[in-house]
Structures are given as structure tokens and as C-alpha cells.
Tab-separated table of C-alpha atoms in Angstrom:
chain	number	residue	atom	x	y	z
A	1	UNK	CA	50.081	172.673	13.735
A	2	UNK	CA	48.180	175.419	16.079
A	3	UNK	CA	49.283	175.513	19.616
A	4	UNK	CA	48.107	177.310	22.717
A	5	UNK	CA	50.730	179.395	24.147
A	6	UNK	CA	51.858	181.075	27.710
A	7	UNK	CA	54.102	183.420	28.501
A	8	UNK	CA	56.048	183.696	30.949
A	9	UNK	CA	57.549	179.979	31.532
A	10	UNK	CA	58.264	181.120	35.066
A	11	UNK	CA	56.989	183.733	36.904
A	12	UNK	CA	58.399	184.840	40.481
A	13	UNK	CA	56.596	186.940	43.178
A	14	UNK	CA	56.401	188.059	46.183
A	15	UNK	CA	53.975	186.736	48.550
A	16	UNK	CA	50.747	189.413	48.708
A	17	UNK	CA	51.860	191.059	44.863
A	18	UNK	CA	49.508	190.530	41.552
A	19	UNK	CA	50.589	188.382	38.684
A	20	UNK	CA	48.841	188.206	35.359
A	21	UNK	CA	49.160	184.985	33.272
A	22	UNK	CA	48.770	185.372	29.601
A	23	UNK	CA	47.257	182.750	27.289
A	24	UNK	CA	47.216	182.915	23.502
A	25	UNK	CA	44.594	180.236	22.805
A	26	UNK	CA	44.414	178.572	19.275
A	27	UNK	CA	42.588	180.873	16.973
A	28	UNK	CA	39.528	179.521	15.766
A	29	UNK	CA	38.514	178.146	19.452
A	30	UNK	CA	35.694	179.237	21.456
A	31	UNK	CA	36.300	177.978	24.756
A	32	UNK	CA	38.695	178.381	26.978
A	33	UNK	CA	40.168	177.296	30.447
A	34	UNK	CA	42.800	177.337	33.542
A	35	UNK	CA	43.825	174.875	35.317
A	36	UNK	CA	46.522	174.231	38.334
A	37	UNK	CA	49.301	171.478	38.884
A	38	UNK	CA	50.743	171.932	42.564
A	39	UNK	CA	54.081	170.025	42.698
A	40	UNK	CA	53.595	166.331	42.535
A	41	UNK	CA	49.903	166.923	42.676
A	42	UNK	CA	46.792	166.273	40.098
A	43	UNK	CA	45.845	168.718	37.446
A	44	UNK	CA	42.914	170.683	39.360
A	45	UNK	CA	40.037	172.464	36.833
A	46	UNK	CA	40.056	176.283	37.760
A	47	UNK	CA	37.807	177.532	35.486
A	48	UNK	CA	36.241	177.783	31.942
A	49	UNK	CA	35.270	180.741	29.629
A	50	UNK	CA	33.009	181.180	26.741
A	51	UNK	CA	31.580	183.980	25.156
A	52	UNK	CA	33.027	186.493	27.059
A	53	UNK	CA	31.678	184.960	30.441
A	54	UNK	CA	33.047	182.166	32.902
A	55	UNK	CA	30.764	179.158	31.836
A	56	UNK	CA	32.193	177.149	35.039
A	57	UNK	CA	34.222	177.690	37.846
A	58	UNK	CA	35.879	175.044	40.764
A	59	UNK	CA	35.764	175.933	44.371
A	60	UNK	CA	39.707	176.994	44.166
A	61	UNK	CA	38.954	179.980	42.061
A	62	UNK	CA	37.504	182.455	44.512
A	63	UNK	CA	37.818	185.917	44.566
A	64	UNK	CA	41.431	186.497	44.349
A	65	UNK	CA	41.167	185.198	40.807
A	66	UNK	CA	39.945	186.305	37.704
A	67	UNK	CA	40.286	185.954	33.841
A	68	UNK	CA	39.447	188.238	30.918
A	69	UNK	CA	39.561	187.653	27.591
A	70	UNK	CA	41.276	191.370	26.750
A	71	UNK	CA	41.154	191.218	22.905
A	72	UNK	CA	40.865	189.027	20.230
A	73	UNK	CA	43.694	186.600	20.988
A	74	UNK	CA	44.667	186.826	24.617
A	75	UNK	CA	43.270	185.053	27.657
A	76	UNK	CA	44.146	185.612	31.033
A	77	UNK	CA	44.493	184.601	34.546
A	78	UNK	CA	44.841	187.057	37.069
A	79	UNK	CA	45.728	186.995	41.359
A	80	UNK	CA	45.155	189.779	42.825
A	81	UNK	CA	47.147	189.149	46.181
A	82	UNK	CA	49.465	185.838	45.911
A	83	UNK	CA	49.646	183.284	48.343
A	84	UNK	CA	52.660	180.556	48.965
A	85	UNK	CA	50.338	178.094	48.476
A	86	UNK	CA	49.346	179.477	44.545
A	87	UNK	CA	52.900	178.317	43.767
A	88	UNK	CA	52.069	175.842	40.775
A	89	UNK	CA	52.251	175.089	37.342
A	90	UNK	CA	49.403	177.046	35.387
A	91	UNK	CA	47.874	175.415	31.839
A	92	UNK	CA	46.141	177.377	29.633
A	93	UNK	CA	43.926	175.169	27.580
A	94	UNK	CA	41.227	175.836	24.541
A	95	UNK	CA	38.875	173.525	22.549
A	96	UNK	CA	37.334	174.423	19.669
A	97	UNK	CA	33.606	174.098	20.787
A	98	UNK	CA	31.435	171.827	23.497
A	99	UNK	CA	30.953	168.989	20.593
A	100	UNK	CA	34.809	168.443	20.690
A	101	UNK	CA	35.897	167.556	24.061
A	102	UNK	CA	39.397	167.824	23.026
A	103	UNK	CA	41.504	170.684	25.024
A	104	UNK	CA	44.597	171.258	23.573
A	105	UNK	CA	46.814	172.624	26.421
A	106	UNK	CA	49.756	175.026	26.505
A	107	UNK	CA	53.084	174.815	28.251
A	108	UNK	CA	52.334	176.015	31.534
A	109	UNK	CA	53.699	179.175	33.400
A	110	UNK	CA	55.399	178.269	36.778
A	111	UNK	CA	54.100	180.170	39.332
A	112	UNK	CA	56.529	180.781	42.329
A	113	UNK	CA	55.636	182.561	45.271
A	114	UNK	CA	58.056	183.476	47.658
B	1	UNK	CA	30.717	163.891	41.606
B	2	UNK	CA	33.539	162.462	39.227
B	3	UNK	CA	36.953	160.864	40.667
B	4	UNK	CA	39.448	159.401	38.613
B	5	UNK	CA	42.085	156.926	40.139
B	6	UNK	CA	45.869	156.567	38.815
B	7	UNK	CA	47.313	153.515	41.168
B	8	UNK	CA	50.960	153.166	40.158
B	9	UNK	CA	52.780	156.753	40.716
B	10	UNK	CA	56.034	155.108	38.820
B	11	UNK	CA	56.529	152.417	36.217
B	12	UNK	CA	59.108	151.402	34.111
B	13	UNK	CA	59.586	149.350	30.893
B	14	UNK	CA	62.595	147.900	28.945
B	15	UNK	CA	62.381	149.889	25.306
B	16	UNK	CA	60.439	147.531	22.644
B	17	UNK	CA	58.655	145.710	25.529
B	18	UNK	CA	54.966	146.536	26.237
B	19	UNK	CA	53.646	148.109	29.353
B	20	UNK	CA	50.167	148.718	30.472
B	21	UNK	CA	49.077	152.095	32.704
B	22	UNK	CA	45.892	151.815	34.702
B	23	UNK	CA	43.144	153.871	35.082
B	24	UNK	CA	39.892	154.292	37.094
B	25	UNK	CA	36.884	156.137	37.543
B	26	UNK	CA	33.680	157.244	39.554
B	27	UNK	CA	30.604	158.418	37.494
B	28	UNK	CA	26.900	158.708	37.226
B	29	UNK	CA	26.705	160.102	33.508
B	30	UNK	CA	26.333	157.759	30.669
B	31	UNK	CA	27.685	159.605	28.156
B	32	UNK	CA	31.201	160.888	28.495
B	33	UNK	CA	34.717	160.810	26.969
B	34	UNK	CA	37.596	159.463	28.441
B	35	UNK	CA	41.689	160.335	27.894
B	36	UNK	CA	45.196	159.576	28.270
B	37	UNK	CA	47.707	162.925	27.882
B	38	UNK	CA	50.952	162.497	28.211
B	39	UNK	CA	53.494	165.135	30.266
B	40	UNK	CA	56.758	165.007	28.991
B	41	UNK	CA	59.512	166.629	31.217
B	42	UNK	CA	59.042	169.913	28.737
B	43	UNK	CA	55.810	169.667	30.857
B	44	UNK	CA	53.435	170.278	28.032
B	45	UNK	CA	50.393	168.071	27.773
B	46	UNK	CA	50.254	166.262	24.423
B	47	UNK	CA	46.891	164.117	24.141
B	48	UNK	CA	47.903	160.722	23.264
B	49	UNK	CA	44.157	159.026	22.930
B	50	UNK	CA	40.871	159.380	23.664
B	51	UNK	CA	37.437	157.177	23.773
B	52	UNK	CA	33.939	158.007	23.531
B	53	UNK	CA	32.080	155.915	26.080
B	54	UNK	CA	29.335	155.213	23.737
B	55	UNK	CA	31.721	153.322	21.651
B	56	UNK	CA	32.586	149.963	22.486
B	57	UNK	CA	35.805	149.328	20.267
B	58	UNK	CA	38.719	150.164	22.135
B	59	UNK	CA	40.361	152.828	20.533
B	60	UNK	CA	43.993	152.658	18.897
B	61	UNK	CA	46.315	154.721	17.886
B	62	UNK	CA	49.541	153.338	16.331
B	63	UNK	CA	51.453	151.826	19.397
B	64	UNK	CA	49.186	153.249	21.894
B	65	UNK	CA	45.806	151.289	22.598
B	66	UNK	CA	43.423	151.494	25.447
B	67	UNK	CA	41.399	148.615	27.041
B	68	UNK	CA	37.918	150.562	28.062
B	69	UNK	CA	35.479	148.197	30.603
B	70	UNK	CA	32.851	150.664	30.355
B	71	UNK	CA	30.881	148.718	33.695
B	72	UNK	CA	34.012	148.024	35.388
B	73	UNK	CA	34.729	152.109	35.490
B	74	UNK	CA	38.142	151.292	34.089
B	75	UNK	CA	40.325	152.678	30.696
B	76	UNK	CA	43.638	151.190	30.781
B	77	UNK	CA	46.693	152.187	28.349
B	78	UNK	CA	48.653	149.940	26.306
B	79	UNK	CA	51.740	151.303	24.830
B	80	UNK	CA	53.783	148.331	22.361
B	81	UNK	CA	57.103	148.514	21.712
B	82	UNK	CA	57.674	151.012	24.389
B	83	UNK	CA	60.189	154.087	22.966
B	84	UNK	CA	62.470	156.144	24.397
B	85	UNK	CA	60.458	159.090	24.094
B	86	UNK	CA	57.611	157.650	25.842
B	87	UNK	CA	59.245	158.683	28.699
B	88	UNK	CA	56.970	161.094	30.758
B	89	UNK	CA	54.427	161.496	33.112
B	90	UNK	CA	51.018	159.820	32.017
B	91	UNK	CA	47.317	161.005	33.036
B	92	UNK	CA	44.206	159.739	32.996
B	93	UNK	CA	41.220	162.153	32.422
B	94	UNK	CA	37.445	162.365	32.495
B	95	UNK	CA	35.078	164.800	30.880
B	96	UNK	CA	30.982	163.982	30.790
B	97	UNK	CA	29.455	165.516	27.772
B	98	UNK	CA	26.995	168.064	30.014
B	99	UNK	CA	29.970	169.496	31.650
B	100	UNK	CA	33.252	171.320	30.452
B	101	UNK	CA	35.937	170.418	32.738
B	102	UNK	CA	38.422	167.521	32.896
B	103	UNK	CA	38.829	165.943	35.873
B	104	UNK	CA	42.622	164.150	35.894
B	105	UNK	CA	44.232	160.930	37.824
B	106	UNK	CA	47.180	161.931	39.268
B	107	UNK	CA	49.113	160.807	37.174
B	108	UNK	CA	51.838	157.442	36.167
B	109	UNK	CA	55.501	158.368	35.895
B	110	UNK	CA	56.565	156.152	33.418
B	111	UNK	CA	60.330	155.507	32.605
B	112	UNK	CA	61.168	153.847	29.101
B	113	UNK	CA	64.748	151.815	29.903
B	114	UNK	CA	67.583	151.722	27.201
């Protein structure tokens, strides 16, 4: 069966450095989407992607994030300048179009800062 | 705005006995979709169920059975003849078909005892 995955599992960095997580979303899906899990906290909506364009964004992803969709297969998140408190679990997720609600998620990359 | 509302953090459950996770929510739409995912300590979301709120039969899928009060805001799990492997971390989540995020509970640890 298709699955979204992440690489890395687990990402360290220093406080104020970039970090790039990479998404390989299922192929034949057209939307796509980030979202956060701080440690022993809710699953928070960063943002969503479609066509090339962020279709929706929460207040959490401000300007030290962004994503790109670099080529046919990858999707990813990027901080510019990482903060302790970005430390979290990262899920890629990707449905295969707005009539089918159903995101299949990936793994997760843990994100530490130090 | 949506909110959705996870009250037990932790349950447990002898293995074959039945258990029941609760789940709450806040909305103004009419038309949405509701689901459980399951988080498994390999931390990868797995989607376990889902309901269409325009449906009233509950939906079911083999042990795993929801009780959805659309007026009462509530869509509760069922899991029979509770399994080993249904240990994980269970959550709740919300998405309205005019938007394209999920908004999650925070989640019911639930521990399957031998």
C-alpha cells in the first residue's frame, strides 16, 4: 500500500541554524500538508499546499517557515532560524483531493533544537 | 472556530474486554467529517475510522465502532475485544468540508493489559 514518507526520523540543531524537512507524499495526491506535535501536546495544523501554492496556513506558521514543492515528488518544510520552542514531532500528510477528506500521514521527523 | 475535546489522557483495558474512548466537539458547519487515528509508539498515524456527519449510521469497522450524537457534538470509539496491538495513543479529529485542515483532541493513551 502507498505511504507518505519523511526523512530524517530525527533531526538535531542548533538553536538559530536552518533545517529542511523532506516529505515524499503518495503519488497520485494533490494536496498536501504539515503539521506539529510538541511533546505531550495536540497535533497543531501548520499549513496546506495545492497547486503549487499554500491553500491555508495557521497562525504558527509565520515567516520563519516555508514549504516548496521542489519537484515532482518532494514536499518540504523549511525554518529558516530555529527556535527551542520548534522542538516537535513534524507529520507530513497528503490526500488525494478536497472530495476525500482522508490524509494519510507519514512518520514524523523529530525536530530537536538545542 | 472548531475545538475538539479528548477527556481521559490514559485508559486501560484487560485484552478481549471492550473499552470506549470519548470524544467532543465545537462547530457551526453542518457538513463535516469526523475521525479516530490511532498513534502507535512507532508514532505514525494510522486512520482507524471515520464518519460523514450527514450519515446517521454509526460507522464500523471490524472491532472498531463509533457512537456519533450528531446534536450532542459527540463521536465516541468502541473498540471489542480489545488486542494487544491496540495499544497506542488515540485521537479524535475534525475536518468541515469548506476547509482543509484537521483540527485534533489531544489525544487518549490507551493501554491494552495482557
Amino acid at each position: 500500500e502507498p505511504e507518505v514518507t519523511q526523512t530524517p526520523s530525527h533531526q538535531v540543531t542548533q538553536m538559530g541554524q536552518e533545517v529542511i524537512l523532506r516529505c515524499v507524499p503518495i503519488s497520485n495526491h494533490l494536496y498536501f500538508y504539515w503539521y506539529r506535535q510538541i511533546l505531550g501536546q495536540k497535533v497543531e495544523f501548520l499549513v496546506s499546499f495545492y497547486n503549487n501554492e499554500i491553500s491555508e496556513k495557521s497562525e504558527i506558521f509565520d515567516d520563519q517557515f516555508s514549504v516548496e514543492r521542489p519537484d515532482g515528488s518532494n514536499f518540504t518544510l523549511k525554518i529558516r532560524s530555529t527556535k527551542l520552542e520548534d522542538s516537535a514531532m513534524y507529520f507530513c500528510a497528503s490526500s488525494i483531493g478536497t472530495d476525500s477528506y482522508e490524509q494519510y500521514f507519514g512518520p514524523g521527523t523529530r525536530l530537536t533544537v538545542t | 472556530a472548531q475545538t475538539v475535546t479528548q477527556s481521559q489522557p490514559e485508559m486501560s483495558v484487560q485484552e478481549a474486554e471492550t473499552v470506549t474512548l470519548s470524544c467532543t466537539y465545537d462547530t457551526s458547519e453542518n457538513n463535516y467529517y469526523l475521525f479516530w487515528y490511532k498513534q502507535p509508539p512507532s508514532r505514525q498515524m494510522i486512520l482507524v475510522i471515520r464518519q460523514e456527519a450527514y450519515k446517521q449510521q454509526n460507522a464500523t469497522e471490524n472491532r472498531f465502532s463509533v457512537n456519533f450524537q450528531k446534536a450532542a457534538k459527540s463521536f465516541s470509539l468502541k473498540i471489542s475485544d480489545s488486542q494487544l496491538g491496540d495499544t497506542a495513543m488515540y485521537f479524535c479529529a475534525f475536518i468541515s468540508n469548506t476547509g482543509n485542515q484537521f483540527y485534533f483532541g489531544t489525544g487518549t493513551s490507551l493501554t491494552v493489559i495482557p
